[in-house]
PDB file of C-alpha atoms in Angstrom:
ATOM      1  CA  MET F   1    -292.134 -11.738-161.903  1.00  0.00           C
ATOM      2  CA  LYS F   2    -292.685  -8.893-159.451  1.00  0.00           C
ATOM      3  CA  ARG F   3    -289.638  -7.594-157.627  1.00  0.00           C
ATOM      4  CA  ILE F   4    -289.827  -5.963-154.238  1.00  0.00           C
ATOM      5  CA  LEU F   5    -287.393  -3.460-152.756  1.00  0.00           C
ATOM      6  CA  VAL F   6    -286.785  -3.767-149.017  1.00  0.00           C
ATOM      7  CA  ASP F   7    -285.184  -0.894-147.136  1.00  0.00           C
ATOM      8  CA  ALA F   8    -284.345  -2.290-143.711  1.00  0.00           C
ATOM      9  CA  GLY F   9    -282.462  -0.079-141.290  1.00  0.00           C
ATOM     10  CA  PRO F  10    -279.382   1.083-143.252  1.00  0.00           C
ATOM     11  CA  PHE F  11    -279.544  -1.918-145.615  1.00  0.00           C
ATOM     12  CA  ARG F  12    -281.221  -2.504-148.949  1.00  0.00           C
ATOM     13  CA  PHE F  13    -282.453  -5.850-150.265  1.00  0.00           C
ATOM     14  CA  VAL F  14    -284.313  -6.927-153.391  1.00  0.00           C
ATOM     15  CA  GLY F  15    -286.434 -10.010-153.758  1.00  0.00           C
ATOM     16  CA  GLN F  16    -289.151 -11.633-155.788  1.00  0.00           C
ATOM     17  CA  LEU F  17    -292.632 -12.719-154.897  1.00  0.00           C
ATOM     18  CA  GLU F  18    -293.353 -16.468-155.004  1.00  0.00           C
ATOM     19  CA  GLU F  19    -296.517 -15.896-157.050  1.00  0.00           C
ATOM     20  CA  GLN F  20    -296.816 -19.439-158.399  1.00  0.00           C
ATOM     21  CA  LYS F  21    -296.371 -21.080-154.993  1.00  0.00           C
ATOM     22  CA  ALA F  22    -298.309 -18.584-152.842  1.00  0.00           C
ATOM     23  CA  PRO F  23    -300.576 -16.600-155.186  1.00  0.00           C
ATOM     24  CA  ARG F  24    -303.149 -15.447-152.626  1.00  0.00           C
ATOM     25  CA  THR F  25    -300.514 -14.371-150.115  1.00  0.00           C
ATOM     26  CA  CYS F  26    -298.624 -12.429-152.785  1.00  0.00           C
ATOM     27  CA  GLN F  27    -301.809 -10.754-153.980  1.00  0.00           C
ATOM     28  CA  ARG F  28    -302.716  -9.749-150.406  1.00  0.00           C
ATOM     29  CA  PHE F  29    -299.202  -8.436-149.726  1.00  0.00           C
ATOM     30  CA  LEU F  30    -299.234  -6.356-152.922  1.00  0.00           C
ATOM     31  CA  GLN F  31    -302.386  -4.646-151.617  1.00  0.00           C
ATOM     32  CA  LEU F  32    -300.403  -3.476-148.584  1.00  0.00           C
ATOM     33  CA  LEU F  33    -297.568  -1.858-150.575  1.00  0.00           C
ATOM     34  CA  PRO F  34    -295.817   0.333-149.842  1.00  0.00           C
ATOM     35  CA  PHE F  35    -295.662  -1.348-146.434  1.00  0.00           C
ATOM     36  CA  LYS F  36    -293.823   0.522-143.677  1.00  0.00           C
ATOM     37  CA  ASN F  37    -293.326  -0.741-140.157  1.00  0.00           C
ATOM     38  CA  LYS F  38    -290.741  -1.573-137.501  1.00  0.00           C
ATOM     39  CA  VAL F  39    -288.932  -4.886-137.374  1.00  0.00           C
ATOM     40  CA  ILE F  40    -287.804  -6.442-134.079  1.00  0.00           C
ATOM     41  CA  HIS F  41    -285.741  -9.520-133.295  1.00  0.00           C
ATOM     42  CA  SER F  42    -287.606 -12.804-133.007  1.00  0.00           C
ATOM     43  CA  ARG F  43    -287.992 -14.331-129.580  1.00  0.00           C
ATOM     44  CA  TRP F  44    -288.462 -18.003-130.482  1.00  0.00           C
ATOM     45  CA  SER F  45    -287.534 -18.393-134.156  1.00  0.00           C
ATOM     46  CA  GLY F  46    -283.740 -18.230-134.045  1.00  0.00           C
ATOM     47  CA  GLU F  47    -281.928 -15.987-136.511  1.00  0.00           C
ATOM     48  CA  ALA F  48    -284.919 -14.039-137.772  1.00  0.00           C
ATOM     49  CA  VAL F  49    -286.582 -10.687-137.291  1.00  0.00           C
ATOM     50  CA  TRP F  50    -290.304 -10.131-137.322  1.00  0.00           C
ATOM     51  CA  ILE F  51    -293.029  -7.593-137.774  1.00  0.00           C
ATOM     52  CA  PRO F  52    -295.871  -8.248-135.324  1.00  0.00           C
ATOM     53  CA  LEU F  53    -299.274  -7.446-136.821  1.00  0.00           C
ATOM     54  CA  GLY F  54    -301.464  -8.395-133.857  1.00  0.00           C
ATOM     55  CA  ASP F  55    -304.991  -9.425-134.767  1.00  0.00           C
ATOM     56  CA  PHE F  56    -304.765  -8.114-138.365  1.00  0.00           C
ATOM     57  CA  ASP F  57    -307.121 -10.336-140.372  1.00  0.00           C
ATOM     58  CA  THR F  58    -305.378 -11.305-143.598  1.00  0.00           C
ATOM     59  CA  GLY F  59    -308.180 -13.527-144.829  1.00  0.00           C
ATOM     60  CA  LEU F  60    -305.468 -15.920-146.033  1.00  0.00           C
ATOM     61  CA  PRO F  61    -305.310 -19.706-145.946  1.00  0.00           C
ATOM     62  CA  PHE F  62    -302.039 -21.552-145.519  1.00  0.00           C
ATOM     63  CA  GLU F  63    -300.180 -21.921-148.838  1.00  0.00           C
ATOM     64  CA  ASN F  64    -296.556 -22.822-149.468  1.00  0.00           C
ATOM     65  CA  HIS F  65    -296.243 -22.874-145.688  1.00  0.00           C
ATOM     66  CA  THR F  66    -293.181 -23.986-143.780  1.00  0.00           C
ATOM     67  CA  SER F  67    -291.610 -23.932-140.340  1.00  0.00           C
ATOM     68  CA  HIS F  68    -288.122 -24.312-141.795  1.00  0.00           C
ATOM     69  CA  ALA F  69    -287.461 -21.147-143.764  1.00  0.00           C
ATOM     70  CA  SER F  70    -284.095 -20.536-145.362  1.00  0.00           C
ATOM     71  CA  ARG F  71    -281.829 -17.526-145.124  1.00  0.00           C
ATOM     72  CA  GLY F  72    -283.431 -14.758-147.204  1.00  0.00           C
ATOM     73  CA  ASP F  73    -286.984 -16.109-147.018  1.00  0.00           C
ATOM     74  CA  VAL F  74    -289.886 -14.007-145.787  1.00  0.00           C
ATOM     75  CA  LEU F  75    -292.957 -15.726-144.325  1.00  0.00           C
ATOM     76  CA  PHE F  76    -296.426 -14.296-143.800  1.00  0.00           C
ATOM     77  CA  TYR F  77    -298.183 -15.976-140.889  1.00  0.00           C
ATOM     78  CA  PRO F  78    -301.926 -15.399-141.420  1.00  0.00           C
ATOM     79  CA  GLY F  79    -302.815 -15.728-137.742  1.00  0.00           C
ATOM     80  CA  GLY F  80    -304.684 -18.390-135.842  1.00  0.00           C
ATOM     81  CA  PHE F  81    -302.601 -19.988-133.099  1.00  0.00           C
ATOM     82  CA  SER F  82    -300.495 -16.868-132.644  1.00  0.00           C
ATOM     83  CA  GLU F  83    -300.691 -13.282-133.836  1.00  0.00           C
ATOM     84  CA  THR F  84    -300.404 -12.325-137.487  1.00  0.00           C
ATOM     85  CA  GLU F  85    -296.821 -11.520-138.457  1.00  0.00           C
ATOM     86  CA  LEU F  86    -294.121 -11.317-141.091  1.00  0.00           C
ATOM     87  CA  LEU F  87    -290.932 -13.289-140.417  1.00  0.00           C
ATOM     88  CA  PHE F  88    -287.725 -12.187-142.185  1.00  0.00           C
ATOM     89  CA  VAL F  89    -285.092 -14.948-141.898  1.00  0.00           C
ATOM     90  CA  TYR F  90    -281.406 -13.996-141.826  1.00  0.00           C
ATOM     91  CA  GLY F  91    -279.828 -17.276-140.643  1.00  0.00           C
ATOM     92  CA  SER F  92    -280.739 -20.565-138.953  1.00  0.00           C
ATOM     93  CA  SER F  93    -284.399 -20.499-138.042  1.00  0.00           C
ATOM     94  CA  ILE F  94    -287.369 -22.646-137.089  1.00  0.00           C
ATOM     95  CA  PHE F  95    -290.547 -20.570-137.020  1.00  0.00           C
ATOM     96  CA  ALA F  96    -292.164 -20.627-133.579  1.00  0.00           C
ATOM     97  CA  SER F  97    -294.057 -18.607-130.984  1.00  0.00           C
ATOM     98  CA  LYS F  98    -294.876 -18.999-127.315  1.00  0.00           C
ATOM     99  CA  MET F  99    -297.588 -21.399-128.534  1.00  0.00           C
ATOM    100  CA  GLY F 100    -294.959 -23.662-130.133  1.00  0.00           C
ATOM    101  CA  GLN F 101    -293.843 -24.361-133.679  1.00  0.00           C
ATOM    102  CA  LEU F 102    -295.697 -22.487-136.434  1.00  0.00           C
ATOM    103  CA  ALA F 103    -295.838 -22.607-140.221  1.00  0.00           C
ATOM    104  CA  GLY F 104    -295.952 -19.430-142.271  1.00  0.00           C
ATOM    105  CA  ASN F 105    -296.622 -18.797-145.941  1.00  0.00           C
ATOM    106  CA  HIS F 106    -293.310 -18.493-147.781  1.00  0.00           C
ATOM    107  CA  PHE F 107    -294.281 -15.791-150.278  1.00  0.00           C
ATOM    108  CA  PHE F 108    -291.110 -13.770-150.819  1.00  0.00           C
ATOM    109  CA  THR F 109    -287.441 -14.643-151.404  1.00  0.00           C
ATOM    110  CA  LEU F 110    -284.493 -12.266-151.397  1.00  0.00           C
ATOM    111  CA  THR F 111    -282.431 -12.293-154.593  1.00  0.00           C
ATOM    112  CA  GLU F 112    -280.040  -9.428-153.819  1.00  0.00           C
ATOM    113  CA  GLY F 113    -278.325  -8.284-150.642  1.00  0.00           C
ATOM    114  CA  HIS F 114    -277.684 -11.629-148.933  1.00  0.00           C
ATOM    115  CA  GLU F 115    -274.233 -10.381-147.937  1.00  0.00           C
ATOM    116  CA  HIS F 116    -275.939  -7.927-145.545  1.00  0.00           C
ATOM    117  CA  LEU F 117    -278.420 -10.312-143.908  1.00  0.00           C
ATOM    118  CA  GLU F 118    -276.276 -11.274-140.926  1.00  0.00           C
ATOM    119  CA  ALA F 119    -275.288  -7.657-140.239  1.00  0.00           C
ATOM    120  CA  PHE F 120    -278.929  -6.588-140.437  1.00  0.00           C
ATOM    121  CA  GLY F 121    -280.059  -9.328-138.046  1.00  0.00           C
ATOM    122  CA  LYS F 122    -277.322  -8.508-135.544  1.00  0.00           C
ATOM    123  CA  LEU F 123    -278.149  -4.800-135.768  1.00  0.00           C
ATOM    124  CA  VAL F 124    -281.755  -5.546-134.790  1.00  0.00           C
ATOM    125  CA  LEU F 125    -280.613  -7.953-132.054  1.00  0.00           C
ATOM    126  CA  TRP F 126    -278.154  -5.569-130.402  1.00  0.00           C
ATOM    127  CA  GLU F 127    -279.561  -2.131-131.205  1.00  0.00           C
ATOM    128  CA  GLY F 128    -283.300  -2.778-131.294  1.00  0.00           C
ATOM    129  CA  ALA F 129    -286.195  -2.058-133.633  1.00  0.00           C
ATOM    130  CA  GLN F 130    -285.390  -0.811-137.124  1.00  0.00           C
ATOM    131  CA  ASP F 131    -287.543   0.803-139.783  1.00  0.00           C
ATOM    132  CA  ILE F 132    -288.463  -1.457-142.682  1.00  0.00           C
ATOM    133  CA  THR F 133    -290.224  -0.603-145.932  1.00  0.00           C
ATOM    134  CA  PHE F 134    -291.346  -2.971-148.686  1.00  0.00           C
ATOM    135  CA  SER F 135    -292.160  -1.365-152.047  1.00  0.00           C
ATOM    136  CA  LEU F 136    -292.728  -2.554-155.587  1.00  0.00           C
ATOM    137  CA  LEU F 137    -289.616  -2.185-157.727  1.00  0.00           C
ATOM    138  CA  ASN F 138    -290.696  -1.215-161.238  1.00  0.00           C
ATOM    139  CA  ALA F 139    -287.404   0.018-162.659  1.00  0.00           C
ATOM    140  CA  GLN F 140    -284.619  -2.194-163.931  1.00  0.00           C
ATOM    141  CA  ALA F 141    -282.017  -0.409-161.821  1.00  0.00           C
ATOM    142  CA  LEU F 142    -282.139   0.138-158.084  1.00  0.00           C
ATOM    143  CA  PRO F 143    -282.891   3.688-157.025  1.00  0.00           C
ATOM    144  CA  SER F 144    -280.014   5.336-155.184  1.00  0.00           C
ATOM    145  CA  ARG F 145    -280.106   5.483-151.424  1.00  0.00           C
TER     146      ARG F 145
END
């Protein structure tokens, strides 16, 4: 089981890849690590933040896809009807775009840091874009921040 460290604004989260349910998406995401970007608040998906990736061609099919992600889930939308993106869910959410409801590949689930999800989401909502970094966590203990 591969664990991923997420530094998001002033917060730190840890999660695991859903390798059995979304193997191709996990493999593709691992190729991008460490992944650094900005996260902004979603416009249509409720309590979620997202990383727009434009016309980035993931080469991915839909797998373990859903429109109804849970708090702490991260979806990778491979593109098609809307632009490619990552959706990071912090509360009640139905994945959508200006084109309507979407389904993204649920490939990553937070296992640590849930107590900070709401604060992180509200920070992005009220103060704007935040830095976010996903990196492979090899050590047993979290590195200090």
